[in-house]
Coordinates of C-alpha atoms in Angstrom, one line a residue:
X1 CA -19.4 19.9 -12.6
X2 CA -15.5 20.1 -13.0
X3 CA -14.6 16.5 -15.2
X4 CA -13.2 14.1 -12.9
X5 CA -10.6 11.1 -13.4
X6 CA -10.9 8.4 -10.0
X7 CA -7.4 6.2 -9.9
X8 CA -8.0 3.6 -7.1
X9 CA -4.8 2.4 -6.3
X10 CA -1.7 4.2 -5.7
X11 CA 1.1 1.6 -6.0
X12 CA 2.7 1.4 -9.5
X13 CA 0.3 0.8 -11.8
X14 CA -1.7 3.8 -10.2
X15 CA 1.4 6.1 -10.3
X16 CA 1.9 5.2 -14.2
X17 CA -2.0 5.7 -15.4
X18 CA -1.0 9.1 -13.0
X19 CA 1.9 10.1 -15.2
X20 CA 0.7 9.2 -18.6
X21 CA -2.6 11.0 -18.1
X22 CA -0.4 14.2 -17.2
X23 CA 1.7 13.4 -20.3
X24 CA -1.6 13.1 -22.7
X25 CA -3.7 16.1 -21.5
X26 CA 0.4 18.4 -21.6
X27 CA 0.3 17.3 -25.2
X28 CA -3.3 18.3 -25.9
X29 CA -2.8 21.8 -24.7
X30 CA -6.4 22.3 -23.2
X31 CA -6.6 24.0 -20.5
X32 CA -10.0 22.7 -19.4
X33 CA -9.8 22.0 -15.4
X34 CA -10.0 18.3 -14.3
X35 CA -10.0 16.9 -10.6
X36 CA -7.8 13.7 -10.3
X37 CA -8.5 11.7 -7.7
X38 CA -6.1 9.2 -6.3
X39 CA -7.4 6.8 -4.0
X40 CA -5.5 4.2 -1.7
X41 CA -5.2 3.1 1.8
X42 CA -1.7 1.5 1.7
X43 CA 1.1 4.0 1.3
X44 CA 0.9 6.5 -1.6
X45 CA 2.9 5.9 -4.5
X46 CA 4.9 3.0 -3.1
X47 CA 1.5 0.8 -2.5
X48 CA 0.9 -2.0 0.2
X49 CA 4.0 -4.6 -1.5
X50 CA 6.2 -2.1 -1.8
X51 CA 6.1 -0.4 1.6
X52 CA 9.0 1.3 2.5
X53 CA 9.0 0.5 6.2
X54 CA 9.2 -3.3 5.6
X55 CA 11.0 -5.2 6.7
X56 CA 14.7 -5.0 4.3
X57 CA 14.7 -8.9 4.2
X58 CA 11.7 -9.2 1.6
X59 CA 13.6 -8.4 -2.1
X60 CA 12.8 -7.6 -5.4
X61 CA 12.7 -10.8 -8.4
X62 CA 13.6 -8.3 -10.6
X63 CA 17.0 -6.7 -10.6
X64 CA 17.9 -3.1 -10.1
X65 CA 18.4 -2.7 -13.9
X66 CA 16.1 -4.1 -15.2
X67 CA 13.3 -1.6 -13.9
X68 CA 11.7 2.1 -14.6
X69 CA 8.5 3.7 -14.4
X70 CA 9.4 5.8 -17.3
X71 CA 8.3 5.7 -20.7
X72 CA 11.9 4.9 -23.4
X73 CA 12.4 5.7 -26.8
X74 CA 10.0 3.1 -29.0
X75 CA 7.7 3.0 -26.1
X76 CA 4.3 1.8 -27.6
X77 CA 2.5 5.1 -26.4
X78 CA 0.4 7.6 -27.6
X79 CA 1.3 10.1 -25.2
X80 CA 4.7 11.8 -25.3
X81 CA 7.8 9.5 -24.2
X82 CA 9.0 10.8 -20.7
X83 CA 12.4 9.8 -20.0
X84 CA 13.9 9.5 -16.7
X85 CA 16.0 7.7 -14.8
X86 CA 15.8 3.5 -14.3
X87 CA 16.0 2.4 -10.5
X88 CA 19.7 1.6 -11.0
X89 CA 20.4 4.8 -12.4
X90 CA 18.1 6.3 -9.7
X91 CA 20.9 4.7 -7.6
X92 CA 23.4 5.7 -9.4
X93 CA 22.6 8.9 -8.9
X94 CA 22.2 9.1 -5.3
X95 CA 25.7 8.0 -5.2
X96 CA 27.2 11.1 -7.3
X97 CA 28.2 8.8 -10.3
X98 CA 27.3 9.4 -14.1
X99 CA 24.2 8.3 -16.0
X100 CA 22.4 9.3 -19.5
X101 CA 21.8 13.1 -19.7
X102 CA 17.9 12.4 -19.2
X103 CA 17.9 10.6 -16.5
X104 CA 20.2 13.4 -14.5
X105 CA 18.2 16.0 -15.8
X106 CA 15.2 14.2 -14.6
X107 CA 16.6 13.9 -10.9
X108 CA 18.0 17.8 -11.4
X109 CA 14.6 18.8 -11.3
X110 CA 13.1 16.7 -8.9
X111 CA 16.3 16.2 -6.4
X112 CA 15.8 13.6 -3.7
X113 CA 17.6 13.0 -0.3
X114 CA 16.6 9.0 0.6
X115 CA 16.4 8.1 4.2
X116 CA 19.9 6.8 5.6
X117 CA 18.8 3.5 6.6
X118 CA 19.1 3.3 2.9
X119 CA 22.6 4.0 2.4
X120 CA 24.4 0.8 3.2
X121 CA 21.6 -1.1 0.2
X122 CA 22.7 2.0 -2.1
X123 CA 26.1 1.8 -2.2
X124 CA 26.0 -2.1 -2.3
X125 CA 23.7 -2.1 -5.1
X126 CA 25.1 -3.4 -8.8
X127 CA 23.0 -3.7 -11.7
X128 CA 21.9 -7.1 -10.9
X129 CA 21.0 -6.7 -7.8
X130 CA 17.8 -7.5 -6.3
X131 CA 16.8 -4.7 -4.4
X132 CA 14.6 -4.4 -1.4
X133 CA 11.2 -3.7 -1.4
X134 CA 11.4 -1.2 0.6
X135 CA 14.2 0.5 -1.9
X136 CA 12.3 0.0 -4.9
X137 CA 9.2 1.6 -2.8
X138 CA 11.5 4.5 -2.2
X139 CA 12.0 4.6 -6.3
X140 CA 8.4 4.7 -6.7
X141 CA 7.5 7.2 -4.3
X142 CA 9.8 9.6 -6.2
X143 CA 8.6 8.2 -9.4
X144 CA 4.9 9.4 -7.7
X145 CA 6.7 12.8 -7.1
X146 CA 7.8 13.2 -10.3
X147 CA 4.2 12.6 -12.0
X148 CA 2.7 15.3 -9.6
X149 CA 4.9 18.0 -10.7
X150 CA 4.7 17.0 -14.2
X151 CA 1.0 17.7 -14.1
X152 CA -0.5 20.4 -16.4
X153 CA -1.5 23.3 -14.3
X154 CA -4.5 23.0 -15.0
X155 CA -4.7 19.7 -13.4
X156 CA -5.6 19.5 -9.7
X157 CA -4.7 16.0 -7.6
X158 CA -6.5 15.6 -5.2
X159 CA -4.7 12.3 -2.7
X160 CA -6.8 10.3 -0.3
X161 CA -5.0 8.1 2.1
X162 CA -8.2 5.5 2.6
X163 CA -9.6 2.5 0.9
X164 CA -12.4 2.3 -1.9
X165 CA -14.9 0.1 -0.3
X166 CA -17.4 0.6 -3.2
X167 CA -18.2 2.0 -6.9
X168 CA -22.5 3.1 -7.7
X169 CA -23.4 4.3 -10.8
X170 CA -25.9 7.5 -10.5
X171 CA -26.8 10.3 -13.5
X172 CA -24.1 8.0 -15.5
X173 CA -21.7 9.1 -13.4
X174 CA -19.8 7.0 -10.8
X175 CA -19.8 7.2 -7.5
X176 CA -17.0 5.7 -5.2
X177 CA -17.3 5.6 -1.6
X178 CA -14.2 5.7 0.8
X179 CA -13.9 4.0 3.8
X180 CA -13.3 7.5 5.8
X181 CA -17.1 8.2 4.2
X182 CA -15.8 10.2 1.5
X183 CA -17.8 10.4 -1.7
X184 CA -16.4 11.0 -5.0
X185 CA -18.5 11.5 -7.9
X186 CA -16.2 10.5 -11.2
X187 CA -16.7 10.6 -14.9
X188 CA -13.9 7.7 -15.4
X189 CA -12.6 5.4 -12.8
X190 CA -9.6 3.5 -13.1
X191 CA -9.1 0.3 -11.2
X192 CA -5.1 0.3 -10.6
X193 CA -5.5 -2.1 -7.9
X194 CA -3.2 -4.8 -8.3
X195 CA -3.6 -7.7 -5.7
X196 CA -7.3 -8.5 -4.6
X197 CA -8.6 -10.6 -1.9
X198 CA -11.6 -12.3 -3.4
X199 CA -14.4 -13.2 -0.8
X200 CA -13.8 -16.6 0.5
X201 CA -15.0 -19.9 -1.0
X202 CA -16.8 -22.4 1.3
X203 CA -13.6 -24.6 1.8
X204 CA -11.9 -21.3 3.0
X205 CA -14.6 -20.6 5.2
X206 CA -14.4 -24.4 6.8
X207 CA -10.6 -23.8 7.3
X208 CA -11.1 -20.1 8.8
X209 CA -13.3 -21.5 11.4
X210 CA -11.0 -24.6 12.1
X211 CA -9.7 -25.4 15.8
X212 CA -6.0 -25.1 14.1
X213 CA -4.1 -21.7 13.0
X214 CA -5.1 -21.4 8.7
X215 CA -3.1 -18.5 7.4
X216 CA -5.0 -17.5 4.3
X217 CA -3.4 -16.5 0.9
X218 CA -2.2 -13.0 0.7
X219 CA 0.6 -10.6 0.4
X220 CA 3.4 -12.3 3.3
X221 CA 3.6 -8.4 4.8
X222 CA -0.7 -8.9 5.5
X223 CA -0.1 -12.3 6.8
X224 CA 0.3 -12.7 10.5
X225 CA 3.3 -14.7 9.9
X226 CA 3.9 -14.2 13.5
X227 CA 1.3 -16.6 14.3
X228 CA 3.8 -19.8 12.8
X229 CA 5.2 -21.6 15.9
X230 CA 8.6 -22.1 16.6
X231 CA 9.8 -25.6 16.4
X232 CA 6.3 -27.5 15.2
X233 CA 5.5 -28.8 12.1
X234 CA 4.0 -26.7 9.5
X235 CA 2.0 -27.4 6.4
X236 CA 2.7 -24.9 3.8
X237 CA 1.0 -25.3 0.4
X238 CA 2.4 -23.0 -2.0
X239 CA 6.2 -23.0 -3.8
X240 CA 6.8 -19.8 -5.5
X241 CA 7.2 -15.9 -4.5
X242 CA 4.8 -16.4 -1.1
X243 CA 6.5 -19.4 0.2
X244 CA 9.9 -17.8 0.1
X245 CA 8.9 -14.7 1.2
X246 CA 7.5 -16.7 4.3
X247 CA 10.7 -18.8 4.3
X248 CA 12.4 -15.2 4.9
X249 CA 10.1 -14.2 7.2
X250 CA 10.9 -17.0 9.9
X251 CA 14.1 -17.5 9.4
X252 CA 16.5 -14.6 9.1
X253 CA 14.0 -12.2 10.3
X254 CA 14.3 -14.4 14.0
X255 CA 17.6 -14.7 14.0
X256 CA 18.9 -17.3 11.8
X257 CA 21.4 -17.2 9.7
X258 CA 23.0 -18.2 5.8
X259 CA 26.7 -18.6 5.5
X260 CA 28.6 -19.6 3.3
X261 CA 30.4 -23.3 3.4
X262 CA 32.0 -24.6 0.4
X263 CA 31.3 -27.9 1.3
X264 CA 27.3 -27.5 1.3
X265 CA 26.1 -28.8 -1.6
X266 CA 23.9 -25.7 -1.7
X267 CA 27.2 -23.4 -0.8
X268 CA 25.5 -22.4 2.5
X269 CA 25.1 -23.6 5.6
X270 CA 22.4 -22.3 8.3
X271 CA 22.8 -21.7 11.5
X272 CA 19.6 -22.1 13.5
X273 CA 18.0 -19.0 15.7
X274 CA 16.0 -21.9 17.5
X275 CA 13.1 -19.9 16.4
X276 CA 12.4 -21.9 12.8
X277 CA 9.5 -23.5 12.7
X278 CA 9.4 -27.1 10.1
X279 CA 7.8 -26.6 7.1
X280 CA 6.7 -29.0 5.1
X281 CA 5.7 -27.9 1.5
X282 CA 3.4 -29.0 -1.2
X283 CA 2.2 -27.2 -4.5
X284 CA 0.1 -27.6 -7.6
X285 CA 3.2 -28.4 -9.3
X286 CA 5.4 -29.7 -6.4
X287 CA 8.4 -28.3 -6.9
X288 CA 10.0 -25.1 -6.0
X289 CA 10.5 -22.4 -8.5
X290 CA 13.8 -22.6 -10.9
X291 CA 16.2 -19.7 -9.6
X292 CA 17.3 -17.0 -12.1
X293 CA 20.3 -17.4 -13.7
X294 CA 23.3 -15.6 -12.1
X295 CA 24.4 -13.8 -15.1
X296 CA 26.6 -11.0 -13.1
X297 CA 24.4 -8.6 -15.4
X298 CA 21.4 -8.3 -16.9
X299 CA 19.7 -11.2 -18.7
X300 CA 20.1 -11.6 -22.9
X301 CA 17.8 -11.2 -24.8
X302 CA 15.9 -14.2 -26.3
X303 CA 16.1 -14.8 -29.5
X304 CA 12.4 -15.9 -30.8
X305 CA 12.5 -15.5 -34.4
X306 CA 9.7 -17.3 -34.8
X307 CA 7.4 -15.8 -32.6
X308 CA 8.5 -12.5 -33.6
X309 CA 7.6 -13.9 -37.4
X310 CA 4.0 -15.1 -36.1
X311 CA 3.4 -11.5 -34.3
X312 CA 4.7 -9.4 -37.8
X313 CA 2.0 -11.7 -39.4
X314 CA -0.9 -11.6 -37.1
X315 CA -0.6 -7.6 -36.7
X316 CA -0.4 -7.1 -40.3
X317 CA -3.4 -4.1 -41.2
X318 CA -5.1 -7.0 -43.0
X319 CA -5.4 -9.4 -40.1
X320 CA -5.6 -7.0 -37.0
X321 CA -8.8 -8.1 -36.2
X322 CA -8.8 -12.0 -36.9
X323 CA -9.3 -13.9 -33.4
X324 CA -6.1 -15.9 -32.7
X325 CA -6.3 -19.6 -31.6
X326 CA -2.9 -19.1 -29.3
X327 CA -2.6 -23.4 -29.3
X328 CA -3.1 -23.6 -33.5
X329 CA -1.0 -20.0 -33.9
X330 CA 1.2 -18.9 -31.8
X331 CA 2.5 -22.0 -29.6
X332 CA 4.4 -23.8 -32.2
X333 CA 6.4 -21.0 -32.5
X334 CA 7.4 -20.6 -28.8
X335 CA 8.1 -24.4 -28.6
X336 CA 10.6 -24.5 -31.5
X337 CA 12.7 -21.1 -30.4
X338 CA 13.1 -22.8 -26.5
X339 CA 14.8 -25.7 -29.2
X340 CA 16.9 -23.8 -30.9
X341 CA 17.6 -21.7 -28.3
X342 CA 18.7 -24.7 -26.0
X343 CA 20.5 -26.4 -29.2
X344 CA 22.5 -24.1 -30.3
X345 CA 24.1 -23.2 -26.3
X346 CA 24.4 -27.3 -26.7
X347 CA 25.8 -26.8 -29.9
X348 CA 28.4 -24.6 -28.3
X349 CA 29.1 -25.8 -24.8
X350 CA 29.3 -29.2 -25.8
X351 CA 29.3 -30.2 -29.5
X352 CA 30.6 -33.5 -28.7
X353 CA 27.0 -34.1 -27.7
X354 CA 25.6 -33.9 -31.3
X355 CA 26.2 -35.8 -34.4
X356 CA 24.9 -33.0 -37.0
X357 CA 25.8 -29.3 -37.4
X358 CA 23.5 -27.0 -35.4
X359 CA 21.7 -25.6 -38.9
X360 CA 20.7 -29.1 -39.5
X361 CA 19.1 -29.1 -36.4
X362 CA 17.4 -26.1 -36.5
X363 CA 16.1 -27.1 -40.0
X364 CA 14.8 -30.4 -38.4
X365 CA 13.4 -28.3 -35.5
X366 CA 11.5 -26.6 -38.4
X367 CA 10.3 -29.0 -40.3
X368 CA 8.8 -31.3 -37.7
X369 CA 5.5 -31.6 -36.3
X370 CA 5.7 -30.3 -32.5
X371 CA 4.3 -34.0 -31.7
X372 CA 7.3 -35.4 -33.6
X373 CA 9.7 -32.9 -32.1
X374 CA 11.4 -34.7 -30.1
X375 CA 11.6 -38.1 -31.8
X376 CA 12.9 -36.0 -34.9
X377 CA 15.7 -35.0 -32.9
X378 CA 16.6 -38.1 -31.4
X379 CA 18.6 -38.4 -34.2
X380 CA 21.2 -36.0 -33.8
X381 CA 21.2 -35.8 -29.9
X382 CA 21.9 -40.0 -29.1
X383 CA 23.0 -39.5 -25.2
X384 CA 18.6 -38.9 -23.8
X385 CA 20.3 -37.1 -20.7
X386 CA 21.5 -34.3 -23.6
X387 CA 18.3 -33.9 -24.6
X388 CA 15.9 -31.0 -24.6
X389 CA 12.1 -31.9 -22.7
X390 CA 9.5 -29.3 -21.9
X391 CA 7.4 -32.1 -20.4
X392 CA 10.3 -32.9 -18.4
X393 CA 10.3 -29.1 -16.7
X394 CA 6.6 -28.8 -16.8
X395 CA 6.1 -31.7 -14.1
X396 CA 9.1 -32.1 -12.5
X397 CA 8.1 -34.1 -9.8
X398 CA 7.0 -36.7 -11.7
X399 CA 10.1 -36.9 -13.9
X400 CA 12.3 -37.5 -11.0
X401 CA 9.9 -40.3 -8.9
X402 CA 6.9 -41.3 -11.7
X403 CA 3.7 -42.5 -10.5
X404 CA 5.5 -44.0 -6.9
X405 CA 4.1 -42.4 -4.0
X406 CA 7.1 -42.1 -1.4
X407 CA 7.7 -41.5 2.3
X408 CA 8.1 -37.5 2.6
X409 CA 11.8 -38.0 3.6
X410 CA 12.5 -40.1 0.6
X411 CA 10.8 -37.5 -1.7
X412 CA 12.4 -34.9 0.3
X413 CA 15.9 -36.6 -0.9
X414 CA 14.9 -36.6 -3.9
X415 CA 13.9 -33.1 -5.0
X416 CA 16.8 -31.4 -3.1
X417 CA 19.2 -33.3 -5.2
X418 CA 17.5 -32.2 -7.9
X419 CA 17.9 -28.7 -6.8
X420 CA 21.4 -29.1 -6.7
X421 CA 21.4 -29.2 -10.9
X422 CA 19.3 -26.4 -10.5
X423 CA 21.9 -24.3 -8.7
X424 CA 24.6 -25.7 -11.0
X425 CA 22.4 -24.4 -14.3
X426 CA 21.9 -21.1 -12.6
X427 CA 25.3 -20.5 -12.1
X428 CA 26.0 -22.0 -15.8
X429 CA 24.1 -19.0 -16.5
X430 CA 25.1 -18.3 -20.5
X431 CA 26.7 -21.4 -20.7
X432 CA 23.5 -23.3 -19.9
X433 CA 22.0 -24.9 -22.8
X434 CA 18.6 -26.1 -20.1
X435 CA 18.5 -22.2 -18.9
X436 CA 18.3 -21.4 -22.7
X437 CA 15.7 -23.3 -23.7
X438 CA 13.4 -22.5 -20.2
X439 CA 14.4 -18.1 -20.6
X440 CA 13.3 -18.8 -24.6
X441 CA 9.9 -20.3 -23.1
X442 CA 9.9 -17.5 -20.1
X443 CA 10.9 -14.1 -22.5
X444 CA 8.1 -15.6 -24.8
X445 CA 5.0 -14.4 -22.2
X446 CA 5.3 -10.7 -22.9
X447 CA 5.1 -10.5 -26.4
X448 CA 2.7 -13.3 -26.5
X449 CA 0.5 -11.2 -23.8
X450 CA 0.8 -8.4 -26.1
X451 CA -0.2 -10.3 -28.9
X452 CA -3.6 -11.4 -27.3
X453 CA -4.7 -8.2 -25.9
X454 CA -7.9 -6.6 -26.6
X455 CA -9.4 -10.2 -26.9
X456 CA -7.7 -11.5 -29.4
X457 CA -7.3 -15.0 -28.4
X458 CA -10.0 -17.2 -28.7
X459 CA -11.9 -18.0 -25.3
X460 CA -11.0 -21.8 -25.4
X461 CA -7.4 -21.0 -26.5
X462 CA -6.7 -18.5 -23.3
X463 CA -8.5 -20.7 -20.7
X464 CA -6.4 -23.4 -21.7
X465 CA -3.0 -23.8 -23.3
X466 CA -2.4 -20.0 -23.0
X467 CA -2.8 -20.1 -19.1
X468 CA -0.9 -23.1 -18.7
X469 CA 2.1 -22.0 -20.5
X470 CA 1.9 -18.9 -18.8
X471 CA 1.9 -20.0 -15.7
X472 CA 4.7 -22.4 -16.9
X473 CA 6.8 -20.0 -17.7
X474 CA 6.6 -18.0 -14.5
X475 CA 7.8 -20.8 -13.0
X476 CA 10.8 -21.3 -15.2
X477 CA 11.9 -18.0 -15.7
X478 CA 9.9 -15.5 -13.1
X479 CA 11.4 -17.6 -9.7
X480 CA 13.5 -16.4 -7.0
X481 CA 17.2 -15.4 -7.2
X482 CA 19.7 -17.6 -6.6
X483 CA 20.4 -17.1 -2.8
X484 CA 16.5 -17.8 -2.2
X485 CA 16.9 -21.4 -3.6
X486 CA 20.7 -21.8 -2.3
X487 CA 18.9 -21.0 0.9
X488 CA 16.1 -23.2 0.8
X489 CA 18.3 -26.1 -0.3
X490 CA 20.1 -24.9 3.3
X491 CA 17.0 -25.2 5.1
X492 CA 16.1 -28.5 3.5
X493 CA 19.8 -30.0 4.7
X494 CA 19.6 -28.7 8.0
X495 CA 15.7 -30.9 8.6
X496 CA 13.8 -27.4 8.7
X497 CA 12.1 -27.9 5.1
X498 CA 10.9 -31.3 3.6
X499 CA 8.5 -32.0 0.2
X500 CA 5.5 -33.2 0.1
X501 CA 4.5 -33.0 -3.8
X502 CA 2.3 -31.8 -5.9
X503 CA -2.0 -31.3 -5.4
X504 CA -1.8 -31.3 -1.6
X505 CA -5.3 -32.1 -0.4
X506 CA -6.4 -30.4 3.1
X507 CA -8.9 -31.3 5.7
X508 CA -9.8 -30.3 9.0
X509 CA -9.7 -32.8 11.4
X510 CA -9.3 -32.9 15.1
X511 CA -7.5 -30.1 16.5
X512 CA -5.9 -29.3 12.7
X513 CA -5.0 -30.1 9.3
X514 CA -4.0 -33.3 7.4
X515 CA -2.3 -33.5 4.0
X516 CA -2.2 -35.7 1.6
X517 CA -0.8 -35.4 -1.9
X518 CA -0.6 -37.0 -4.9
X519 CA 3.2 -37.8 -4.3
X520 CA 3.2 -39.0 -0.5
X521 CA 2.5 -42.1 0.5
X522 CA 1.5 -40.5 4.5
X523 CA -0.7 -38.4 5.5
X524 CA 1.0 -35.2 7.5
X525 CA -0.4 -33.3 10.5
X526 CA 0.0 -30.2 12.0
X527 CA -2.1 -27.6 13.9
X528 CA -0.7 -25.0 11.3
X529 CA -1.5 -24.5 7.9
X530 CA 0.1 -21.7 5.7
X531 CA -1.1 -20.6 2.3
X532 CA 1.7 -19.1 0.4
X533 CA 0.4 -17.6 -2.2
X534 CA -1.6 -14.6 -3.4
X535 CA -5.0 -14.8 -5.5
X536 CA -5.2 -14.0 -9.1
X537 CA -7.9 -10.7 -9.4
X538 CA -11.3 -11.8 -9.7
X539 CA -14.2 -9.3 -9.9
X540 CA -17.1 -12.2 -9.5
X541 CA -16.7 -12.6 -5.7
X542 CA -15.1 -9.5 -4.2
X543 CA -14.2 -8.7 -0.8

């Protein structure tokens, strides 16, 4: 039997396996034949998320720049380095202006003529831009096109448009069956699937089968955000990429509108379709994701000299294979570069706001205790409101109303105004000693994820402080763009959007749901309840 490679998923992760398996077996020379199988029921090469007949209101949180499916010079690979063009470049391109010799010659040999609904995005598009989805699906499907005709000869793809329902194992082979009742026998199966939908737990179950409408987590083009009344109240638990997808979804998408008003707080106003439904929002955290900064380019690079320190130390050929404890190791290190990081944008922004020279800080920053951190610095920083807190940032919410539990129109209040310094920092952008610190924390994840591949990190140090300052940096450096919280500051002023806090609790009861929340001091109703949010991948309970 002719070897055989399944790839089950076809979005980007599936496209890249695609591509660097054609780059290995080019550099091997065999000629042996191999049968590659690429599996998906979404579309092919742009995947379900990045469909490119969605709807042009969902966007990108990363900006046009700051994205390629090619491998760059100093890629950690072992295959060749491919070069080719990044999606602004792609852009670029498409336009007729100049780019790096690779990336043309990459597009020479695999030209492309993109659909003109495109055209108006394309010749908008700067480098920090956040594209469509649908755009950056366009990229990828290119990108998919590319890795095809790059495949050794040798090499035969073989693409089914249908979904892997499930993998047996037989002979020691595996066996993958397609909804369409295809069979594929492979030797190596790939998972690229991206998003799951894990089967549902019992509490799902009760809220599926309530009298009420329950839209379950998921990708917002899967949801039937259709279903969310006009005008009613709507519980919505969930703050981050899936709420303000949703927020999209129902507002511009029927008609509404964001202008801009220089005498908005938020620097738009919106003017109602009539077709908005009232949400009212709660999340673990209960507050909205910080915007990016608005940098009018790509981001800077963080610093992290100490975390780049830890990594030359812990990937020495000596200690490759000691287990890391990520809290004992490697966290100290990311909390004192956010420091210096925001200290030294302090330092020159405002110097008035320190007594000491910045190297004295940074020397008390390294000679402290991450316990004594802040009392260290106390010192040199007298004025508490100049002061640098990641406790602050990591529970918002109860920084701005404590242990009180307050009417949702007073906590409302409360949390836009807050989001109002938010907007001011983000526009600060370089010049923001707060947006320092948090991109120090946020630019720390990757190379800390690197760090702890392969199993590195102890099992207690990942399930706990790891995942919690992952997810904490997500939501400090990995949130919308600006517009999406300048627009949901909008909403929140014009009555459509109120707070409810942080650990919303659901029941069923009557003909819907009730909330309650840590937070609130009421309990909310609505026939509606929205989760905004999409499921982490979990093999133990599959769909």
């Amino acid at each position: 039997m002719r070897p055989s490679v399944v790839i089950i998923g076809a979005g980007p992760r599936g496209i890249s396996v695609l591509e660097r398996l054609g780059s290995h077996l080019a550099a091997t020379g065999s000629k042996q034949p191999l049968d590659v199988h690429i599996v998906d029921d979404a579309q092919l090469g742009a995947g379900r998320i990045w469909d490119t007949e969605q709807t042009r209101t969902l966007c990108m949180n990363t900006l046009a720049g700051a994205v390629t499916l090619f491998t760059e010079p100093g890629s950690t690979v072992s295959a060749p380095v491919i070069e080719g063009p990044t999606m602004y470049e792609w852009i670029q391109i498409l336009r007729g202006e100049s780019v790096r010799e690779q990336a043309q010659s990459m597009f020479d040999r695999f030209p492309e003529i993109l659909d003109a609904s495109f055209d108006e995005e394309v010749r908008a598009t700067r480098v920090e831009s956040n594209p469509s989805r649908a755009l950056y699906g366009a990229y990828l499907r290119w990108c998919f096109r590319v890795a095809l005709g790059l495949m050794p000869e040798h090499v035969t793809v073989h693409q089914h448009h249908s979904r892997a329902v499930s993998i047996d194992e037989r002979d020691g082979y595996d066996l993958v069956h397609l909804a369409d009742g295809t069979e594929l026998v492979s030797h190596s199966t790939v998972l690229a699937t991206g998003w799951q939908q894990p089967h549902p737990t019992a509490e799902e179950e009760q809220l599926a089968s309530a009298p009420g409408t329950w839209i379950a987590p998921g990708n917002p083009l899967d949801q039937d955000v259709q279903q969310i009344p006009a005008g009613d109240k709507v519980l919505v638990r969930g703050l981050g990429m899936g709420f303000f997808d949703v927020m999209a979804l129902t507002t511009i998408d029927r008609g509404g509108k964001f202008v801009e008003d220089s005498d908005a707080r938020s620097g738009l106003r919106y003017i109602p379709s009539g077709q908005e439904p009232h949400f009212i929002v709660s999340s673990g955290r209960g507050y909205p994701y910080l915007p990016k900064s608005e940098y009018k380019s790509l981001p800077p690079k963080a610093a992290l000299p100490r975390l780049k320190a830890v990594i030359t130390e812990l990937t020495g050929e000596e200690r490759l294979h000691e287990r890391i404890d990520f809290g004992e190791q490697v966290y100290p290190a990311i909390v004192k570069d956010a420091y210096e990081a925001y200290y030294r944008v302090l330092a020159q922004t405002r110097p008035d706001a320190l007594t000491a020279g910045i190297e004295t800080v940074v020397e008390t920053i390294d000679a402290s205790e991450l316990a004594e951190l802040d009392i260290a610095l106390e010192l040199f920083v007298p004025n508490p409101h100049n002061r640098f807190s990641l406790s602050y940032w990591q529970d918002p919410v109860t920084a701005l109303v404590g242990d009180q539990q307050l009417s949702v129109e007073d906590l409302t209040s409360r949390i836009a105004e807050h989001m109002v310094f938010d907007i001011e920092q983000a526009l600060l952008a370089r010049d923001s000693a707060v947006k320092a610190g948090l991109w120090s924390i946020s630019a720390s994840r990757k190379p800390a994820s690197i760090l702890g591949a392969e199993g590195r990190y102890t099992y207690d140090s990942r399930l706990s402080l790891y995942k919690s300052f992952m997810a904490f940096g997500q939501m400090v450096g990995s949130g919308p763009p600006l517009f999406r919280t300048q627009q949901l500051l909008a909403l929140a002023d014009a009555g459509l959007v109120s707070f409810a806090g942080a650990r919303p609790q659901v029941r069923v009861d009557g003909d819907g749901f009730v909330m309650t929340g840590k937070n609130i001091a009421e309990e909310v109703h609505s026939s509606t309840l929205v989760d905004a949010w999409m499921y982490s991948p979990d093999t133990r309970r599959p769909a």
